[in-house]
Amino acid sequence: MWRWRYVSGPQLHGFRHYKYSAVDTNPLSVYIMQPIWNKIIKIVPLWIAPNLLTFSGFVMILFNYFLISFYDWDYTASGTSPGLVPTWVWLFSAFTTFCAYALDSIDGKHARRTQSSTPLGELFDHGLDSWATSIFVLSFFSVCSRDNGKSGVSVYTMYIYLSIVLFNFMCSHWEKYNTGVLFLPWGYDISQVVLIAAYLLTGTVGVEVWQKPLLFGYYITDVLVILLIGFSLFLSFPQTLYNIHRAHLKKTLKNDSLYEGLLPLVSPLLLFILLTAWVVLSPSNILAKQPRLFLWMVGVAFSNVICKVIICQMSSTRPELFHWFLFPLALVVYAAISGLLGPMEEAVLALFTTLVTAAHVHYGVCVGRQLSEHLNIYIFSLKKRVQD
């Protein structure tokens, strides 16, 4: 069951020749956070595998998400029942978010410190990041709550917010696919600090702070959404295009043709077209009925699509034009918007979400095992494999 070989022979060969290259120009990261991580890394025992740090951070994010979901499944607790989510949950969320942020920031440093840097470590890190990106956002939605007529955020705004965040993540790896360099996005460090501050503010002051106008009738959530859209449209995406254009002028692009350069964007964009069609045309208004379930499915599907792009980018191979997720999703979306599912739409969403999640976990485990065997290393240990 766990021996499925998702990574092709040419991709395995490409991983052997992969070299990591990244640039970090964010002042918050360079001048404030990096000195903090350099102190924290000193207390990590040398026998701990870097991937164990990465995975521990992801597990903390996941646990925090399910904890919040237990108290606030439909994103209404903070708006209609402010005391339903205990104060300690918000403070615990701040703690787990900081720990996950720290572990994700020091895993690479620890790998270099223990001389155990491998392509598998980078893939493991970025693969989990592609999933964690959506989980961070979905947890935060419980802070501001869904629209209750007076305050909160509509489920459609949640979907747009999540889509923009995932779009930014996609752009970073599309940029690296074309330039060979990962320009670390400014938004990551900023978003983590904002998340931690938001949880601390909610835990100390209460969720009521999100339900009162901040300035000129705008709520804090309105300001955050405006900043996110502005940051994406006027800084992040233009910077991505500029870096690719600069690589073109320097003749250092990894892909000469426009088709090859745009190929990684096809499946992610088709994925969001299908999902948006389901959101807009659903007869039962599926997003309003099951926002947490639908948005979770969006994040998992995106993560799997992007993981395949990351593998192609690291192995210098061509990505597939259409990800296989698109075909069953297209059938489900057609059945839903045409009315064929009728009252079964929610049940089908639950089943499809379960299958997509299971398929993604299976994919991650199999790829990890396949690469660890190919590179003759263990995922969660610094010991070398014994050759048969």
Coordinates of C-alpha atoms in Angstrom, one line a residue:
M1 CA 0.0 0.0 0.0
W2 CA 2.8 2.4 0.9
R3 CA 5.1 1.3 -1.9
W4 CA 3.4 3.2 -4.7
R5 CA 6.1 4.9 -6.8
Y6 CA 4.9 8.4 -7.6
V7 CA 8.3 9.8 -8.5
S8 CA 9.6 8.8 -11.9
G9 CA 13.1 7.7 -12.8
P10 CA 14.1 10.9 -14.5
Q11 CA 12.8 12.8 -11.4
L12 CA 14.8 10.6 -9.1
H13 CA 17.9 11.3 -11.3
G14 CA 17.2 15.0 -11.1
F15 CA 17.1 15.0 -7.4
R16 CA 20.7 13.7 -7.3
H17 CA 21.9 16.9 -9.0
Y18 CA 19.7 19.4 -7.2
K19 CA 21.3 22.3 -5.4
Y20 CA 19.4 24.6 -3.1
S21 CA 19.4 28.3 -3.8
A22 CA 17.4 31.0 -1.9
V23 CA 17.4 34.7 -1.3
D24 CA 15.8 36.4 1.8
T25 CA 15.5 40.2 1.6
N26 CA 12.7 40.7 4.2
P27 CA 14.0 43.1 6.9
L28 CA 11.7 41.5 9.5
S29 CA 13.3 38.2 8.8
V30 CA 16.9 39.3 8.3
Y31 CA 17.3 41.8 11.2
I32 CA 14.8 40.5 13.8
M33 CA 13.8 36.9 13.4
Q34 CA 17.0 35.4 12.1
P35 CA 19.0 36.5 15.2
I36 CA 16.3 34.9 17.4
W37 CA 16.4 31.6 15.4
N38 CA 20.2 31.6 15.6
K39 CA 19.9 31.6 19.4
I40 CA 17.1 28.9 19.5
I41 CA 19.0 26.6 17.2
K42 CA 21.8 26.3 19.8
I43 CA 19.6 24.4 22.2
V44 CA 18.5 21.7 19.7
P45 CA 20.4 18.4 20.3
L46 CA 22.6 17.4 17.5
W47 CA 21.1 13.9 17.3
I48 CA 17.7 15.2 16.3
A49 CA 17.0 14.9 12.5
P50 CA 16.0 18.2 10.8
N51 CA 12.8 16.5 9.3
L52 CA 11.7 15.8 12.9
L53 CA 11.7 19.5 13.6
T54 CA 9.7 20.2 10.4
F55 CA 7.2 17.5 11.1
S56 CA 6.8 18.5 14.8
G57 CA 5.9 22.0 13.7
F58 CA 3.3 20.7 11.2
V59 CA 1.7 18.4 13.8
M60 CA 1.4 21.4 16.2
I61 CA -0.4 23.4 13.4
L62 CA -2.7 20.4 12.7
F63 CA -3.5 19.8 16.4
N64 CA -4.3 23.5 16.9
Y65 CA -6.6 23.5 13.9
F66 CA -8.6 20.5 15.1
L67 CA -8.8 21.9 18.6
I68 CA -10.3 25.2 17.3
S69 CA -12.6 23.1 15.0
F70 CA -13.9 21.2 18.1
Y71 CA -15.1 24.5 19.6
D72 CA -16.0 26.3 16.4
W73 CA -16.9 24.0 13.6
D74 CA -19.0 26.4 11.5
Y75 CA -17.0 29.6 12.2
T76 CA -19.8 31.2 14.3
A77 CA -18.6 30.9 17.9
S78 CA -16.7 34.2 18.0
G79 CA -19.6 36.1 16.6
T80 CA -22.7 34.6 18.2
S81 CA -21.3 33.0 21.3
P82 CA -18.1 34.9 22.3
G83 CA -17.4 32.7 25.3
L84 CA -17.8 29.4 23.6
V85 CA -14.1 29.1 22.7
P86 CA -12.2 29.2 26.0
T87 CA -9.5 31.9 26.4
W88 CA -6.8 29.3 26.9
V89 CA -7.5 28.0 23.3
W90 CA -6.5 31.4 21.8
L91 CA -3.4 31.6 24.0
F92 CA -2.5 28.0 23.1
S93 CA -3.0 28.9 19.4
A94 CA -0.4 31.7 19.8
F95 CA 2.0 29.3 21.5
T96 CA 1.6 26.6 18.8
T97 CA 1.9 29.1 16.0
F98 CA 5.1 30.5 17.3
C99 CA 6.6 27.1 17.9
A100 CA 5.6 25.9 14.4
Y101 CA 7.1 29.2 13.0
A102 CA 10.3 28.6 14.9
L103 CA 10.7 25.0 14.0
D104 CA 10.0 25.8 10.3
S105 CA 12.7 28.5 10.5
I106 CA 15.4 26.5 12.2
D107 CA 15.0 23.1 10.4
G108 CA 17.3 24.2 7.5
K109 CA 19.8 25.7 9.9
H110 CA 19.9 22.5 11.9
A111 CA 20.4 20.5 8.7
R112 CA 23.4 22.5 7.8
R113 CA 24.6 22.4 11.4
T114 CA 24.5 18.6 11.4
Q115 CA 25.7 18.3 7.7
S116 CA 22.5 16.5 6.8
S117 CA 21.0 18.8 4.1
T118 CA 19.3 16.7 1.4
P119 CA 16.8 17.3 -1.4
L120 CA 14.4 15.2 0.6
G121 CA 14.6 17.6 3.5
E122 CA 13.7 20.6 1.3
L123 CA 10.8 18.7 -0.4
F124 CA 9.6 17.6 3.0
D125 CA 9.7 21.2 4.3
H126 CA 8.0 22.8 1.3
G127 CA 5.5 20.0 0.9
L128 CA 4.3 20.4 4.4
D129 CA 4.4 24.2 4.0
S130 CA 2.0 23.9 1.0
W131 CA -0.5 22.2 3.3
A132 CA 0.2 24.3 6.4
T133 CA -0.4 27.5 4.5
S134 CA -4.2 26.8 4.2
I135 CA -4.4 25.4 7.8
F136 CA -3.0 28.7 9.2
V137 CA -5.7 30.6 7.3
L138 CA -8.5 28.3 8.3
S139 CA -7.6 28.5 12.0
F140 CA -7.5 32.3 11.8
F141 CA -11.0 32.5 10.4
S142 CA -12.3 31.3 13.8
V143 CA -10.9 34.5 15.4
C144 CA -12.9 36.9 13.2
S145 CA -15.9 34.5 12.7
R146 CA -18.3 34.4 9.7
D147 CA -20.7 37.2 8.9
N148 CA -23.5 37.5 11.5
G149 CA -25.1 40.6 10.0
K150 CA -23.2 43.1 12.2
S151 CA -19.6 41.9 12.0
G152 CA -17.5 39.1 10.9
V153 CA -16.4 37.9 7.4
S154 CA -18.6 36.3 4.8
V155 CA -17.8 32.7 3.7
Y156 CA -17.1 34.1 0.2
T157 CA -14.6 36.5 1.6
M158 CA -13.0 33.6 3.4
Y159 CA -12.7 31.7 0.1
I160 CA -11.2 34.7 -1.6
Y161 CA -8.8 35.3 1.2
L162 CA -7.7 31.7 1.2
S163 CA -7.3 31.7 -2.6
I164 CA -5.1 34.8 -2.5
V165 CA -2.8 33.3 0.1
L166 CA -2.5 30.0 -1.8
F167 CA -1.9 32.1 -5.0
N168 CA 1.0 33.8 -3.4
F169 CA 2.5 30.4 -2.3
M170 CA 2.1 29.1 -5.8
C171 CA 3.8 32.1 -7.3
S172 CA 6.9 31.6 -5.1
H173 CA 7.4 28.1 -6.5
W174 CA 6.5 29.0 -10.0
E175 CA 9.1 31.7 -9.8
K176 CA 11.7 29.1 -8.6
Y177 CA 10.6 26.7 -11.3
N178 CA 11.7 29.3 -13.9
T179 CA 14.6 31.0 -12.1
G180 CA 16.1 28.2 -10.0
V181 CA 16.1 30.5 -7.0
L182 CA 13.6 30.6 -4.2
F183 CA 13.0 34.3 -3.3
L184 CA 11.6 33.9 0.1
P185 CA 8.3 35.8 0.3
W186 CA 8.0 38.7 2.7
G187 CA 4.5 37.7 3.4
Y188 CA 5.5 34.6 5.3
D189 CA 7.2 36.2 8.3
I190 CA 4.7 39.1 8.4
S191 CA 1.8 36.7 8.4
Q192 CA 3.2 34.6 11.2
V193 CA 3.8 37.6 13.4
V194 CA 0.3 38.9 12.6
L195 CA -1.2 35.5 13.5
I196 CA 0.6 35.3 16.8
A197 CA -0.4 38.8 17.7
A198 CA -4.0 38.2 16.7
Y199 CA -4.3 35.1 18.9
L200 CA -2.6 36.9 21.8
L201 CA -4.9 39.9 21.4
T202 CA -8.0 37.6 21.3
G203 CA -6.8 35.7 24.3
T204 CA -6.2 38.8 26.4
V205 CA -8.9 41.2 25.3
G206 CA -11.5 38.8 23.9
V207 CA -13.1 38.1 20.5
E208 CA -15.2 41.3 21.0
V209 CA -12.2 43.3 19.7
W210 CA -12.9 41.9 16.2
Q211 CA -16.5 43.0 16.3
K212 CA -15.9 46.7 16.9
P213 CA -15.1 49.2 14.2
L214 CA -11.4 50.1 14.2
L215 CA -11.3 53.3 12.1
F216 CA -13.9 55.0 9.8
G217 CA -16.3 52.2 10.3
Y218 CA -13.8 49.5 9.2
Y219 CA -13.2 46.4 11.3
I220 CA -9.8 44.9 11.9
T221 CA -10.7 42.1 9.5
D222 CA -11.5 44.6 6.8
V223 CA -8.1 46.2 7.2
L224 CA -6.4 42.8 7.1
V225 CA -8.2 41.8 3.9
I226 CA -7.4 45.1 2.2
L227 CA -3.7 44.8 3.2
L228 CA -3.6 41.2 1.9
I229 CA -5.0 42.1 -1.5
G230 CA -2.8 45.2 -1.7
F231 CA 0.3 43.3 -0.7
S232 CA -0.5 40.5 -3.3
L233 CA -1.4 42.7 -6.2
F234 CA 1.2 45.5 -5.7
L235 CA 4.2 43.8 -4.1
S236 CA 4.3 40.0 -4.2
F237 CA 3.1 39.2 -7.7
P238 CA 4.9 42.1 -9.4
Q239 CA 8.1 41.1 -7.6
T240 CA 7.7 37.5 -8.9
L241 CA 7.2 38.8 -12.5
Y242 CA 10.2 41.1 -12.0
N243 CA 12.5 38.3 -10.8
I244 CA 11.5 36.1 -13.8
H245 CA 12.0 39.0 -16.2
R246 CA 15.4 39.8 -14.7
A247 CA 16.4 36.1 -15.1
H248 CA 15.3 36.4 -18.7
L249 CA 17.5 39.4 -19.4
K250 CA 20.5 37.6 -17.7
K251 CA 19.7 34.5 -19.8
T252 CA 19.6 32.4 -16.6
L253 CA 16.0 31.2 -17.1
K254 CA 15.7 27.4 -16.7
N255 CA 12.9 27.3 -19.4
D256 CA 13.4 29.0 -22.8
S257 CA 9.8 28.7 -24.1
L258 CA 6.8 30.6 -22.8
Y259 CA 4.8 27.3 -22.8
E260 CA 7.3 25.6 -20.6
G261 CA 7.4 28.6 -18.3
L262 CA 3.7 28.7 -17.8
L263 CA 3.0 25.0 -17.7
P264 CA 3.1 24.7 -13.8
L265 CA 0.3 27.2 -13.6
V266 CA -2.2 25.3 -15.7
S267 CA -3.4 22.7 -13.1
P268 CA -3.5 25.1 -10.1
L269 CA -5.6 27.6 -12.2
L270 CA -7.9 25.0 -13.5
L271 CA -8.3 23.7 -9.9
F272 CA -9.5 27.1 -8.7
I273 CA -11.7 27.6 -11.7
L274 CA -13.6 24.4 -10.9
L275 CA -13.7 25.2 -7.2
T276 CA -15.0 28.7 -7.8
A277 CA -17.7 27.3 -10.2
W278 CA -18.8 25.0 -7.4
V279 CA -18.9 27.9 -4.9
V280 CA -20.8 30.2 -7.2
L281 CA -23.2 27.8 -8.9
S282 CA -24.0 25.4 -6.1
P283 CA -27.8 25.0 -5.8
S284 CA -27.6 24.3 -2.1
N285 CA -25.0 27.1 -1.4
I286 CA -22.5 24.4 -0.3
L287 CA -19.9 26.9 0.9
A288 CA -22.3 28.5 3.3
K289 CA -23.5 25.1 4.6
Q290 CA -20.1 23.5 5.1
P291 CA -17.4 26.2 5.0
R292 CA -14.9 24.4 7.1
L293 CA -15.2 21.2 5.1
F294 CA -15.1 22.9 1.7
L295 CA -12.1 25.1 2.6
W296 CA -10.2 22.2 4.0
M297 CA -10.7 20.3 0.7
V298 CA -9.5 23.4 -1.2
G299 CA -6.3 23.5 0.9
V300 CA -5.6 19.8 0.6
A301 CA -6.2 19.7 -3.2
F302 CA -4.0 22.7 -3.7
S303 CA -1.2 21.2 -1.6
N304 CA -1.1 18.0 -3.7
V305 CA -1.1 20.0 -7.0
I306 CA 1.7 22.2 -5.8
C307 CA 3.8 19.3 -4.4
K308 CA 4.0 17.9 -7.9
V309 CA 5.1 21.2 -9.2
I310 CA 7.8 21.4 -6.4
I311 CA 9.1 17.9 -7.4
C312 CA 9.4 18.9 -11.0
Q313 CA 11.1 22.2 -10.1
M314 CA 13.6 20.4 -7.9
S315 CA 14.3 17.6 -10.4
S316 CA 14.3 19.9 -13.5
T317 CA 11.6 17.9 -15.1
R318 CA 8.4 18.9 -16.9
P319 CA 5.2 19.0 -14.9
E320 CA 2.1 17.2 -16.2
L321 CA -0.4 19.4 -18.0
F322 CA -3.5 18.2 -16.0
H323 CA -3.3 16.9 -12.4
W324 CA -5.4 13.8 -11.9
F325 CA -7.4 15.5 -9.1
L326 CA -9.0 17.7 -11.8
F327 CA -10.9 14.9 -13.4
P328 CA -12.9 13.5 -10.4
L329 CA -13.3 17.1 -9.2
A330 CA -14.8 18.1 -12.6
L331 CA -17.3 15.2 -12.4
V332 CA -18.3 16.2 -8.8
V333 CA -18.7 19.9 -9.7
Y334 CA -20.8 19.1 -12.8
A335 CA -23.0 16.7 -10.8
A336 CA -23.4 19.4 -8.1
I337 CA -24.1 22.5 -10.2
S338 CA -26.4 20.6 -12.6
G339 CA -28.6 19.4 -9.7
L340 CA -27.9 15.7 -10.1
L341 CA -26.7 15.4 -6.5
G342 CA -29.7 17.2 -5.1
P343 CA -29.8 16.9 -1.3
M344 CA -26.7 14.6 -1.4
E345 CA -24.4 17.4 -2.2
E346 CA -23.1 17.8 1.4
A347 CA -22.6 14.0 1.7
V348 CA -20.7 13.9 -1.6
L349 CA -18.5 16.9 -0.4
A350 CA -17.7 15.0 2.8
L351 CA -16.8 11.8 0.9
F352 CA -14.8 13.7 -1.7
T353 CA -12.9 15.6 1.0
T354 CA -12.1 12.4 2.8
L355 CA -10.8 10.7 -0.4
V356 CA -8.7 13.7 -1.4
T357 CA -7.2 13.9 2.1
A358 CA -6.4 10.2 2.2
A359 CA -4.9 10.4 -1.3
H360 CA -2.7 13.3 -0.3
V361 CA -1.5 11.6 2.8
H362 CA -0.8 8.4 0.8
Y363 CA 1.1 10.5 -1.8
G364 CA 3.2 12.2 0.9
V365 CA 4.2 9.0 2.7
C366 CA 5.0 7.1 -0.6
V367 CA 7.1 10.0 -2.0
G368 CA 9.0 10.3 1.3
R369 CA 9.7 6.6 1.4
Q370 CA 10.7 6.5 -2.2
L371 CA 13.2 9.4 -1.9
S372 CA 14.6 8.2 1.4
E373 CA 15.4 4.8 -0.2
H374 CA 16.8 6.4 -3.4
L375 CA 19.1 8.8 -1.4
N376 CA 20.0 6.1 1.1
I377 CA 18.8 8.0 4.2
Y378 CA 16.1 7.9 6.8
I379 CA 13.4 10.5 7.0
F380 CA 13.4 11.0 10.8
S381 CA 16.9 9.8 11.7
L382 CA 20.5 11.0 10.9
K383 CA 21.6 7.3 10.5
K384 CA 22.4 6.1 7.0
R385 CA 20.4 3.2 5.5
V386 CA 22.2 -0.2 5.4
Q387 CA 22.5 -1.3 1.8
D388 CA 21.2 -4.7 1.0

